Coordinates of C-alpha atoms and ligand atoms in Angstrom, one line a residue:
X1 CA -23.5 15.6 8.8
X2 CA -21.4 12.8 10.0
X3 CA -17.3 13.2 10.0
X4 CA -15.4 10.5 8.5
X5 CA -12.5 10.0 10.5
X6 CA -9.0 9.6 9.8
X7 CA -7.1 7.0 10.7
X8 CA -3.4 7.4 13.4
X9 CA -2.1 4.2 14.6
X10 CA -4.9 2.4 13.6
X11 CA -7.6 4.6 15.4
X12 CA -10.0 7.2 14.2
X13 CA -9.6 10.3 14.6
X14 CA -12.3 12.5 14.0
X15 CA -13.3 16.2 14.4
X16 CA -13.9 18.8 17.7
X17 CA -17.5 18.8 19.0
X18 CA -17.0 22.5 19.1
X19 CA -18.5 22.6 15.9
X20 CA -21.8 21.0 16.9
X21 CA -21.0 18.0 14.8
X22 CA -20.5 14.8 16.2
X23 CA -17.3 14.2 17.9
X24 CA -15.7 11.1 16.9
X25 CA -13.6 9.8 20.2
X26 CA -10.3 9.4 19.7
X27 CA -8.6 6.5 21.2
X28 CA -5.1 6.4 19.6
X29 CA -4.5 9.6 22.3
X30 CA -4.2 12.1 19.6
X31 CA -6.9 14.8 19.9
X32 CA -9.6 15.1 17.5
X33 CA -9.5 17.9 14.9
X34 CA -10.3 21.3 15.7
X35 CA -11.9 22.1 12.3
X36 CA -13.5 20.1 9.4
X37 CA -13.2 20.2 5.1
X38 CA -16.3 19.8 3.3
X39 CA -16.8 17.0 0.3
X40 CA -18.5 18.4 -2.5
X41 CA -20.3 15.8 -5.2
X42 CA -19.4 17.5 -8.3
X43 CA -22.8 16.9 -9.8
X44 CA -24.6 19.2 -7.9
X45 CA -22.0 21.9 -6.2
X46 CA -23.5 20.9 -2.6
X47 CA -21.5 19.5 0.5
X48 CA -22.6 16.1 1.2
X49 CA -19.7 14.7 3.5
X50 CA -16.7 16.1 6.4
X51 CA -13.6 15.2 6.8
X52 CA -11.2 16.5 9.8
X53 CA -8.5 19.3 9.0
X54 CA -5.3 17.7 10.1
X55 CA -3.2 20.2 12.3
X56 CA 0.6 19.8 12.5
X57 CA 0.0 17.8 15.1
X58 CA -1.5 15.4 13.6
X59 CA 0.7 14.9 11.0
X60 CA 3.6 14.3 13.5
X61 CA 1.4 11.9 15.2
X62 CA 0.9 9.9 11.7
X63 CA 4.6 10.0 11.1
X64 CA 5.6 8.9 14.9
X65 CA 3.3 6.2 14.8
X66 CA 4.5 5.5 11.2
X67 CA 8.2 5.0 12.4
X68 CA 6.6 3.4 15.8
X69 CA 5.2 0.6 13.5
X70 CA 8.2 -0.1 11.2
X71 CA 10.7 -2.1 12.6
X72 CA 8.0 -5.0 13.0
X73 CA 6.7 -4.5 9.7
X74 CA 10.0 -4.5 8.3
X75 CA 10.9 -7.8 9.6
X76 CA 7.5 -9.6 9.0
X77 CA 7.9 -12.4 6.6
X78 CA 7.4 -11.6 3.1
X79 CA 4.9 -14.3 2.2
X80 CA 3.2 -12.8 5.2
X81 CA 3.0 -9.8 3.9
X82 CA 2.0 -10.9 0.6
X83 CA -1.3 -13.0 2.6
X84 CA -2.1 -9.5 4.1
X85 CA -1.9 -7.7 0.7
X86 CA -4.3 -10.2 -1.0
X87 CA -6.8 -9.7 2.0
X88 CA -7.1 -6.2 1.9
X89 CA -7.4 -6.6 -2.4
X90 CA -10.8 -9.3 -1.3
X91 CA -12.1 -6.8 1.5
X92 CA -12.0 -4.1 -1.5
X93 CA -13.4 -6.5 -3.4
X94 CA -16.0 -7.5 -0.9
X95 CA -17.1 -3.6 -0.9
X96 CA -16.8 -2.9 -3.8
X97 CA -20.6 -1.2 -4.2
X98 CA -19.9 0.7 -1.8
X99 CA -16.4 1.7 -2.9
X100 CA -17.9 2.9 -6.6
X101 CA -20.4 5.2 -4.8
X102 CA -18.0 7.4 -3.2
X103 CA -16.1 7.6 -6.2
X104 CA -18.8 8.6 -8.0
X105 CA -20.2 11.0 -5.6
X106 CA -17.0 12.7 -4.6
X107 CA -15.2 12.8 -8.3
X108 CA -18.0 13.1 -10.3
X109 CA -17.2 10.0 -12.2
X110 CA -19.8 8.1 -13.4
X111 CA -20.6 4.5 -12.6
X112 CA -20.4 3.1 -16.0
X113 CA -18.5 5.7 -18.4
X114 CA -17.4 7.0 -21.6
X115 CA -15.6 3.7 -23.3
X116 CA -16.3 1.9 -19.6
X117 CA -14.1 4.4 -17.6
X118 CA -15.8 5.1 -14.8
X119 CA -16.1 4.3 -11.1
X120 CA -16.7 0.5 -11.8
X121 CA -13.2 0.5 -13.6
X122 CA -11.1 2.5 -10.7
X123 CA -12.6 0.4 -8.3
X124 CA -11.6 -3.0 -10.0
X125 CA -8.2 -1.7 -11.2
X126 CA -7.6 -0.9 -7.6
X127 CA -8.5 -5.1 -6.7
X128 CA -6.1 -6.3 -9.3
X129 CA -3.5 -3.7 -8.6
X130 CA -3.4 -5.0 -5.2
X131 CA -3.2 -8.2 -6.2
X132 CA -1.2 -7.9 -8.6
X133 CA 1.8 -6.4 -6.5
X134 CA 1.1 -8.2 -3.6
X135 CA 2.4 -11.0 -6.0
X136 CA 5.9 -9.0 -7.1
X137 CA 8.8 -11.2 -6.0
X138 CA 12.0 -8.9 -4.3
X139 CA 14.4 -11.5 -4.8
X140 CA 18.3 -12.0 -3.8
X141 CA 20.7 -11.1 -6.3
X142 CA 23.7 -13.0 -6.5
X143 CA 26.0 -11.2 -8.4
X144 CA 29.1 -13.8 -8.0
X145 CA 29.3 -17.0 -5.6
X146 CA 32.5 -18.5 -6.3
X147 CA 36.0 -19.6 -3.9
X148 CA 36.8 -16.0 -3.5
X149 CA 33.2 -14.6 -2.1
X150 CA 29.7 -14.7 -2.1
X151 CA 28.4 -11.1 -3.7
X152 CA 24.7 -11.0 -2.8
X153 CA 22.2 -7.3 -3.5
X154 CA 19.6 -7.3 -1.0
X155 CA 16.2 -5.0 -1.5
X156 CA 15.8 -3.3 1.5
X157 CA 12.6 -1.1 2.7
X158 CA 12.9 2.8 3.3
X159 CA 11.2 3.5 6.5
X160 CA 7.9 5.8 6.5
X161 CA 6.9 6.6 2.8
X162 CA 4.4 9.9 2.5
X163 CA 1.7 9.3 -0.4
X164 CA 0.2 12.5 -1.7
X165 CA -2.6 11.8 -4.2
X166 CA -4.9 13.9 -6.3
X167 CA -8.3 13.9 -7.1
X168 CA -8.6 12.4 -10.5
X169 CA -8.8 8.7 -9.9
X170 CA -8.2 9.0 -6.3
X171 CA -8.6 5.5 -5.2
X172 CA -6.5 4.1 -8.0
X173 CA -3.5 6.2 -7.6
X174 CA -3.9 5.6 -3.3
X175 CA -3.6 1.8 -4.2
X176 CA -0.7 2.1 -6.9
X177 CA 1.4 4.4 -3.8
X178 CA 0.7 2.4 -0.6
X179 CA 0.4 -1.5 -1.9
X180 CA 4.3 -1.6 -3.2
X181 CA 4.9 0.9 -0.4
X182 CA 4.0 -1.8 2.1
X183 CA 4.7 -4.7 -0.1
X184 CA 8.4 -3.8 -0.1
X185 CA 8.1 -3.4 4.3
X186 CA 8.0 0.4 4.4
X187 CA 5.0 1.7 6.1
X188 CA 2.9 4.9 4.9
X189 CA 0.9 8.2 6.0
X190 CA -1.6 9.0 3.2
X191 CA -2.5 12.0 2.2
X192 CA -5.6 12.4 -0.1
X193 CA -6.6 15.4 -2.1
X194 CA -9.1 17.6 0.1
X195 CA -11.6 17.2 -3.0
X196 CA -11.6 13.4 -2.4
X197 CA -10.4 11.8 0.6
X198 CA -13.5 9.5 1.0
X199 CA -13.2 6.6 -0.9
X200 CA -9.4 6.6 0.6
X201 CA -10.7 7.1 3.7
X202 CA -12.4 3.6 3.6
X203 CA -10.0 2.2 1.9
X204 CA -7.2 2.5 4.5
X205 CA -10.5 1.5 7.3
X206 CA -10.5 -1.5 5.6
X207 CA -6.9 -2.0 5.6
X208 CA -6.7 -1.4 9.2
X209 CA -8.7 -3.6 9.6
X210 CA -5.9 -6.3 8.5
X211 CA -3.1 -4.5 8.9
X212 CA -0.6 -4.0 12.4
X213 CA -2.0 -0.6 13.9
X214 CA 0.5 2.3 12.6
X215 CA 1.2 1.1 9.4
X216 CA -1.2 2.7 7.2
X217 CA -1.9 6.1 8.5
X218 CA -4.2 8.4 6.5
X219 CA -4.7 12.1 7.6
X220 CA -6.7 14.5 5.6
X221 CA -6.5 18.4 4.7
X222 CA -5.6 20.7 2.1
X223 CA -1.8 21.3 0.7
X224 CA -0.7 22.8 3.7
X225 CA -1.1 19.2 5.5
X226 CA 0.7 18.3 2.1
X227 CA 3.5 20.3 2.9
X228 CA 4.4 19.3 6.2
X229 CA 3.9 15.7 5.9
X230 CA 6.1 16.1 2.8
X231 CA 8.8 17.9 4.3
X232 CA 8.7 15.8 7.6
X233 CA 12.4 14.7 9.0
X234 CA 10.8 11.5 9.7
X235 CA 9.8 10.4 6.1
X236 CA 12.0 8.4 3.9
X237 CA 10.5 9.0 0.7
X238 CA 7.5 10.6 -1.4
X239 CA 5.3 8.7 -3.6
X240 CA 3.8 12.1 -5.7
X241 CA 0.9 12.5 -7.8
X242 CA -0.6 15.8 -8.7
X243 CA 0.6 19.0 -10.9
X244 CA 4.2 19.8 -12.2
X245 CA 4.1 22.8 -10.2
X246 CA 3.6 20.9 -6.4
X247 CA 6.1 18.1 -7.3
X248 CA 8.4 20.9 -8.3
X249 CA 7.6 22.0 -4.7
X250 CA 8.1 18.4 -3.2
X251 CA 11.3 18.2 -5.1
X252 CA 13.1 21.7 -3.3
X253 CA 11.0 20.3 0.4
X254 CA 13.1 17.0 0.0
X255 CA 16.2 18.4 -0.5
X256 CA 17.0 19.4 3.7
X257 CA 16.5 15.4 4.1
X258 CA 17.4 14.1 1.2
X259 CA 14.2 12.4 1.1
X260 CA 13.9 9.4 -2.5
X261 CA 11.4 10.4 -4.7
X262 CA 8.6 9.3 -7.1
X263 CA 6.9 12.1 -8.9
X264 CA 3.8 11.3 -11.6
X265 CA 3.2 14.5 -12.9
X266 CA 0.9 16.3 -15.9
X267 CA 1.2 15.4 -19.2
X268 CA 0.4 17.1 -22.6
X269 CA 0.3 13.8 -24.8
X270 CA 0.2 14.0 -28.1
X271 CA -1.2 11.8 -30.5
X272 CA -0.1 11.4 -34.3
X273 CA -2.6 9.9 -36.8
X274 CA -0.9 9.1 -40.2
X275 CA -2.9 9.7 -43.4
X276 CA -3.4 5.7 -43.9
X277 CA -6.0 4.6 -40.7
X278 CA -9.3 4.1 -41.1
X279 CA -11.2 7.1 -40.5
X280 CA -14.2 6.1 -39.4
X281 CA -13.0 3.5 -37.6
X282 CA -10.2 4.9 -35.8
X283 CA -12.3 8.3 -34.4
X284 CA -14.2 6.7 -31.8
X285 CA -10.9 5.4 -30.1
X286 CA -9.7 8.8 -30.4
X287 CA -12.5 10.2 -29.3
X288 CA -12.4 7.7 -25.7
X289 CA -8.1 8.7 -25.3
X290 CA -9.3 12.3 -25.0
X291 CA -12.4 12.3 -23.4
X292 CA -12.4 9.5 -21.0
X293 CA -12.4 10.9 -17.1
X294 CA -13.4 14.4 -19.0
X295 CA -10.1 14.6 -19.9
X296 CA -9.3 14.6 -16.3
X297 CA -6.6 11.7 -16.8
X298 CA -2.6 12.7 -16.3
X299 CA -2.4 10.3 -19.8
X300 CA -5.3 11.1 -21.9
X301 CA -4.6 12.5 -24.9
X302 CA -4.5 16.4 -25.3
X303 CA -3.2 17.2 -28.5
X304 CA -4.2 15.4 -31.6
X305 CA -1.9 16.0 -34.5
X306 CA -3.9 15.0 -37.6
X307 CA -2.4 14.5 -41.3
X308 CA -3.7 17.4 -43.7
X309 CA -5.5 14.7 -46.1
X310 CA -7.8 13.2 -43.0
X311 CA -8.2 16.5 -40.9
X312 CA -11.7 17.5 -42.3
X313 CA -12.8 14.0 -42.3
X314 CA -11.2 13.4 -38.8
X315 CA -12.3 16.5 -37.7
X316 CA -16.2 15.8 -38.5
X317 CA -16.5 12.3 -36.9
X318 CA -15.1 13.7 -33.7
X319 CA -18.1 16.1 -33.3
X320 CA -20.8 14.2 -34.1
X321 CA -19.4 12.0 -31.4
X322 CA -18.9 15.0 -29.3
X323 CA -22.6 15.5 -30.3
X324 CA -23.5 12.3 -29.1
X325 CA -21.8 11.6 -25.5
X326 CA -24.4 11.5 -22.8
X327 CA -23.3 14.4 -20.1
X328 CA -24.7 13.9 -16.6
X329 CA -24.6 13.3 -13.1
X330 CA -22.6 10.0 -12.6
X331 CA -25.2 8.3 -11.0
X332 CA -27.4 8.0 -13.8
X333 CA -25.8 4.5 -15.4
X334 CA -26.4 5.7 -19.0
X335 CA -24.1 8.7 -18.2
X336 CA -20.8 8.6 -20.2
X337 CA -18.7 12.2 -19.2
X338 CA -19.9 13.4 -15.5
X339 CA -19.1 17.0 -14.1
X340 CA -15.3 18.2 -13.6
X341 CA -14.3 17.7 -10.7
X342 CA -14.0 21.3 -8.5
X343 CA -15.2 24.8 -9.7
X344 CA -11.8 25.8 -9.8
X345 CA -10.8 23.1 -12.4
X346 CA -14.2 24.1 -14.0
X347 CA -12.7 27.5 -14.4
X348 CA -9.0 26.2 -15.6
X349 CA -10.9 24.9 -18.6
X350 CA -13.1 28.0 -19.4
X351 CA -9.9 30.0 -19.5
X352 CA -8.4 27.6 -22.0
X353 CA -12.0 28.0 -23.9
X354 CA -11.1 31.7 -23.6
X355 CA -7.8 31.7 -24.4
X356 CA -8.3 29.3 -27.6
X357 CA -10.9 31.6 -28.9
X358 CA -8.9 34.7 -28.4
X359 CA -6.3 32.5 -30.9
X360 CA -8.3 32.4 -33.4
X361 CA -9.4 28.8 -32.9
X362 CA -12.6 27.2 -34.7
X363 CA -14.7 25.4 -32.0
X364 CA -16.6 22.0 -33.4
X365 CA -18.3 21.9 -30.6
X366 CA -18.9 22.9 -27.5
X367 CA -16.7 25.8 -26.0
X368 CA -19.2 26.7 -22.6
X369 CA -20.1 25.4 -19.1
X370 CA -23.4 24.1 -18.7
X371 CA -25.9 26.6 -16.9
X372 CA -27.8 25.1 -13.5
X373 CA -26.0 23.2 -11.1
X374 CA -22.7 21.5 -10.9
X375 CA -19.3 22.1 -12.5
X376 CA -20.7 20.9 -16.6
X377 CA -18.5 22.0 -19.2
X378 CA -19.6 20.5 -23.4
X379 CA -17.1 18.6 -24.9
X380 CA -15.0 20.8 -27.1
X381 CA -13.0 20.4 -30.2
X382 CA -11.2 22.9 -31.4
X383 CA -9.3 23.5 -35.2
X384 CA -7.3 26.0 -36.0
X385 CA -4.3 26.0 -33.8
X386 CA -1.0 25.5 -33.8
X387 CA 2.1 24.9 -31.3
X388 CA 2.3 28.5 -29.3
X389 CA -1.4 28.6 -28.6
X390 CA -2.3 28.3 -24.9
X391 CA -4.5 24.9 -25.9
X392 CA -1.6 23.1 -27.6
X393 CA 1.3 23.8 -25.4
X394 CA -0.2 23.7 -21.9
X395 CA -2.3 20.7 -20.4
X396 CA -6.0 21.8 -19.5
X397 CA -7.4 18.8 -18.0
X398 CA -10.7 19.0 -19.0
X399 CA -13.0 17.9 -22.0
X400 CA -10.9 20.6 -24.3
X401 CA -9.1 18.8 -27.4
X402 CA -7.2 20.8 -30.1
X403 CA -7.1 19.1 -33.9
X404 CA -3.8 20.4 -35.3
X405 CA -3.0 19.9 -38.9
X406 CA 0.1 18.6 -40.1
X407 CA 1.8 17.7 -43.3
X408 CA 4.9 16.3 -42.6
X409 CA 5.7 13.3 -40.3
X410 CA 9.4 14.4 -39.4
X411 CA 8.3 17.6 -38.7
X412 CA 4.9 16.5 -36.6
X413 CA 7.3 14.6 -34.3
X414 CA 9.6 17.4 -34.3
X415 CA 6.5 19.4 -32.7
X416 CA 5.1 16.7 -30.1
X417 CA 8.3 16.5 -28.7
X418 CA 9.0 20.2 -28.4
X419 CA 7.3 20.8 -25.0
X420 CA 8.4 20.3 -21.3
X421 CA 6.3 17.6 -20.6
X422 CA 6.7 14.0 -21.4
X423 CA 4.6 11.6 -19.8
X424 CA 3.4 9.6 -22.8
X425 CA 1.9 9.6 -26.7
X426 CA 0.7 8.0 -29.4
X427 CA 0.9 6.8 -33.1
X428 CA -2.4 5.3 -35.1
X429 CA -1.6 4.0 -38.5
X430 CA -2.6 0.8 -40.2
X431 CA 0.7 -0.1 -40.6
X432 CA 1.8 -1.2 -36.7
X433 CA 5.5 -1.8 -37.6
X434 CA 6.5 1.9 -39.0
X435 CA 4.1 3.5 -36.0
X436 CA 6.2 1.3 -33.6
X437 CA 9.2 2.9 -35.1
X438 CA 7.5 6.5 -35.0
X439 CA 6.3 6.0 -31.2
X440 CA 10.0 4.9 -30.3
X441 CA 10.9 8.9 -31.4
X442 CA 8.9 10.3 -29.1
X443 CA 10.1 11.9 -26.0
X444 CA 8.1 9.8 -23.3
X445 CA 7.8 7.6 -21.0
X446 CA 5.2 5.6 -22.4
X447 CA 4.1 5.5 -26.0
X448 CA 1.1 3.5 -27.5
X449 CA 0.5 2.5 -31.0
X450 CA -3.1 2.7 -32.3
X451 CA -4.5 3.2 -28.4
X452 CA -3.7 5.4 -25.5
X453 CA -3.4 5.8 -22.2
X454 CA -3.8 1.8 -21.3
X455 CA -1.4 1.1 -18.4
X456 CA -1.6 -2.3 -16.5
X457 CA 0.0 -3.2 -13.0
X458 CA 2.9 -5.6 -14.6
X459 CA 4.3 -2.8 -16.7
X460 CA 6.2 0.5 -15.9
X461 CA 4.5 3.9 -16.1
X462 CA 6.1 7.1 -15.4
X463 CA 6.9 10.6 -17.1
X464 CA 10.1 11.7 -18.6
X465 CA 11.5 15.5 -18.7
X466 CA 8.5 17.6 -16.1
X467 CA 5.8 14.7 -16.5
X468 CA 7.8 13.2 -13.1
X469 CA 11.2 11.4 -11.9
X470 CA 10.6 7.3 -11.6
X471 CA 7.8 5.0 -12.1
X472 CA 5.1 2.8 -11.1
X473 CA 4.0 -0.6 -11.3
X474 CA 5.7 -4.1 -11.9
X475 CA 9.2 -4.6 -11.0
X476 CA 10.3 -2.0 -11.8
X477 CA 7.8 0.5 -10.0
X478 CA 8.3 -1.9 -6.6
X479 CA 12.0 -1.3 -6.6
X480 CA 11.7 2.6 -6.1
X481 CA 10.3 1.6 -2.7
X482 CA 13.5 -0.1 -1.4
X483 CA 17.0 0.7 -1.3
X484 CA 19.8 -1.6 -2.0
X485 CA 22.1 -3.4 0.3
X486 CA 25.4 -4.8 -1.1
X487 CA 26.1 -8.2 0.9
X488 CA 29.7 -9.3 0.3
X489 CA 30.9 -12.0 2.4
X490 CA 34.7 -13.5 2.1
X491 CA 35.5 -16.7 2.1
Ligands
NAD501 P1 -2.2 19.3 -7.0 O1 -0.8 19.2 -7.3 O2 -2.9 20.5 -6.9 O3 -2.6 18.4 -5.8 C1 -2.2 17.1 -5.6 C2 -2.1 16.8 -4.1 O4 -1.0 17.5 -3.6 C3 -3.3 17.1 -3.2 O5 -3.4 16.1 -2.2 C4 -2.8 18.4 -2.6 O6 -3.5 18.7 -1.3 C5 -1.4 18.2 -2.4 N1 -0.5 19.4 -2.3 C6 -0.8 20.7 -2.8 N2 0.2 21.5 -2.5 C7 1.2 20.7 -1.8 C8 2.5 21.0 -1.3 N3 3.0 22.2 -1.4 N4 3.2 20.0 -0.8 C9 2.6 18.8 -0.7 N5 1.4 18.5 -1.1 C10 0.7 19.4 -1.7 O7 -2.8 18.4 -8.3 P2 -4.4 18.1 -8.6 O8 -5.0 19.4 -9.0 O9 -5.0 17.4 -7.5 O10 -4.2 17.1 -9.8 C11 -4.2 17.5 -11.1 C12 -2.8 17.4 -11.7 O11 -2.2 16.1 -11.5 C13 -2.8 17.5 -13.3 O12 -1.7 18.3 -13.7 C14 -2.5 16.0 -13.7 O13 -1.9 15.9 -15.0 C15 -1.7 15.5 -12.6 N6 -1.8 14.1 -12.5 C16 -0.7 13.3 -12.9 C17 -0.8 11.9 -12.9 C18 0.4 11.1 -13.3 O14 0.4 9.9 -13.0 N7 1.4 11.6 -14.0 C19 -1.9 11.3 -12.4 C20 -3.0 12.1 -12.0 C21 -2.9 13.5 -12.1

């Protein structure tokens, strides 16, 4: 089975021939791996790919050659780097097939998709992202210019940034760290999830491809690797997506350095449909927020807070929809919800199934992994809960929804914004104007009237309270990758 490489200094490095697999030769004078991590397609539970196991060693290497590459990249021109941004967005574009196949095949997301969230989608977000911020002006801020002095604010780049991804959309969220990352003059060492470093993998070959040698480094291997590329004396900042629990881990690792953060964390949003919308009409939206990626999005939405007078009627369009939504392997272009995405999410979600049922909840549909091969779980609604049940309060990222009742609007928000996490939510009414006053109540960083979860790369994105620290995206999201330099010159 071949070894896709990783990439130190802008040469592969692959895996030791003592494993009778084919040894990749290293040129960048870092030795190959001594061990390998399989890639598992979802669909079917079997290896179909190998990566290297980064050793310690190799994560210094990445870092040295990191720092090695900096000072030029730092000082390149910025329309320059802008010109190398675009090309790497037309060389993703130019593989873009290929690009959407290991998507698919490593995250179990299909081609196509539930509401046209699939493969296709991460692939083409991740073009325009890149172009997107290749565009993002750092300008010079004069702050005063007069007989006195000249006051300027300078945006200055950090030095090696360390991107940590997850598995979820892992292309997406590799473009939204390392595109402002570089953009802004730092340079990076990438570090996918061990689930799925493929479609990264060629990313940053492609990249190299354009790029100075050293500054996009990718190394791949499991937290551990994680770890020590996150607590590295020689990295500036950390670009973080993944669980609350790691980037609470991240946070303490930083501390010895001081190191800058940006942490995108989980998210329990909730979503508040007042008694007015359009039933029928509104439950097939709803239906996409939560189910879209199988519910394996950081900002779909996980609990569903329904007025009392359109639960029953909510409640029964949801499952026939439920009852409706093709499952499948994601190569089939007709599938909408693929597998999740690793055995042990698969089992996350059963213990929520578990844990729900033990509540006393009422399951619409759904409730059971799929028997035969790969990690299927139905699409499960569930009534009968409340805040305090396992369901509502904690995030299960998985196709796993609870309905919850409500009667009263001041007391609904009152209850979506009584939990720890804060990333974003929602409020669906035909009246815009008061849900846009509603929304502006609730204790997140992003809220959405009559959608969810639609972020674009012009506008910020980030989690309040344990959803993360900072943001991404636009302006605002580039800035997090520099640090400021007061210019005052007298005159
Ligand atoms: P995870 O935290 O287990 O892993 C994420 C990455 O961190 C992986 O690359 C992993 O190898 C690495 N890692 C693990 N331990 C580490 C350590 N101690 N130090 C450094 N790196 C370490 O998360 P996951 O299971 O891959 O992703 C699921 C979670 O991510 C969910 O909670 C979801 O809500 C969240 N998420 C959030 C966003 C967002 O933007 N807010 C987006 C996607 C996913």
């Amino acid at each position: 089975m071949n070894i896709t490489p990783m990439i130190i200094n802008g040469c592969p490095v692959g895996a030791d021939t003592t494993l009778g697999v084919v040894n990749l030769v290293s040129t960048s004078g870092v030795a190959d791996s001594a061990a390998t991590l399989g890639v598992i397609n979802p669909a079917s539970g079997e290896v179909f790919a190998q990566v290297p196991a980064a050793s310690s060693a190799h994560v210094d290497a990445a870092v040295a050659a990191a720092q090695a590459a900096f000072p030029a990249w730092r000082a390149t021109p910025d329309a320059e780097r802008q010109r190398l941004l675009h090309a790497i967005g037309a060389a993703l574009e130019a593989h873009m097939p290929e690009l959407m196949q290991l998507v698919m095949q490593e995250s179990g997301k299909p081609v196509n998709g539930l509401d046209g969230v699939g493969a296709g989608m991460e692939v083409a977000g991740a073009i325009a992202w890149t172009h997107v911020t290749a565009d993002l002006p750092l300008p010079v801020e004069v702050i005063q210019d007069d007989a006195v002095a000249r006051v300027e604010v300078h945006r200055k780049p950090l030095g090696v940034v360390a991107s940590i991804t997850p598995w979820n959309w892992p292309l997406l969220i590799a473009i939204w760290h390392v595109i402002p990352a570089l953009r802004a003059g730092n340079t990076v060492v990438l570090k996918p999830s061990e689930y799925t470093p493929l479609a990264t993998l060629r990313f940053a070959e492609l990249a190299n491809a354009i790029l100075p040698a050293g500054v996009l480094n990718v190394i791949t291997g499991t937290g551990e690797v994680g770890a020590a590329l996150a607590t590295h004396a020689g990295v500036a900042k950390v670009v973080f997506t993944g669980s609350t629990e790691t980037g609470r881990r991240i946070m303490q690792g930083a501390a010895p350095t001081l190191k800058r953060l940006t942490l995108e964390l989980g998210g329990n949003d909730a979503g508040i449909v007042l008694p007015d919308v359009d039933v029928r009409a509104v439950a097939p939206k709803l239906f996409a927020a939560c189910f879209h990626n199988n519910g394996q999005t950081c900002a779909c939405l996980k609990r569903l807070y329904v007025h009392e007078s359109i639960h029953d009627a909510l409640c029964a369009e949801l499952a026939a929809l439920a009852g409706r939504v093709v499952v499948g392997d994601g190569a089939d272009p007709a599938t909408q919800l693929g597998p999740l995405q690793n055995a042990r999410q698969l089992a996350i979600v059963e213990s929520f199934a578990e844990s729900a049922r033990r509540d006393g909840g009422v399951f619409l549909c759904g409730g059971h992994r799929r028997p035969g091969p790969g990690y299927f779980f139905e699409p499960t609604i569930v009534t009968g809960l409340s805040d305090g049940s396992r369901l509502v309060d904690a995030e299960p990222f998985g196709p796993i929804v609870p309905v919850i009742r409500y009667a009263d609007v001041d007391e609904v928000i009152a209850r979506a914004n009584a939990n720890a996490q804060g990333l974003g939510g929602s409020v669906w009414s035909a009246d815009p104007a008061r849900a846009a006053a509603l929304a502006q109540r609730l204790e997140c960083g992003i809220a959405w009237v009559n959608e969810h979860g639609a972020v674009q790369p012009d506008a910020p994105f980030g989690g309040i309270k344990q959803s993360g620290i900072g943001v991404e995206f636009g302006r605002h999201g580039l800035l997090e990758f520099t640090t400021l330099q007061t210019l005052r010159v007298a005159k």
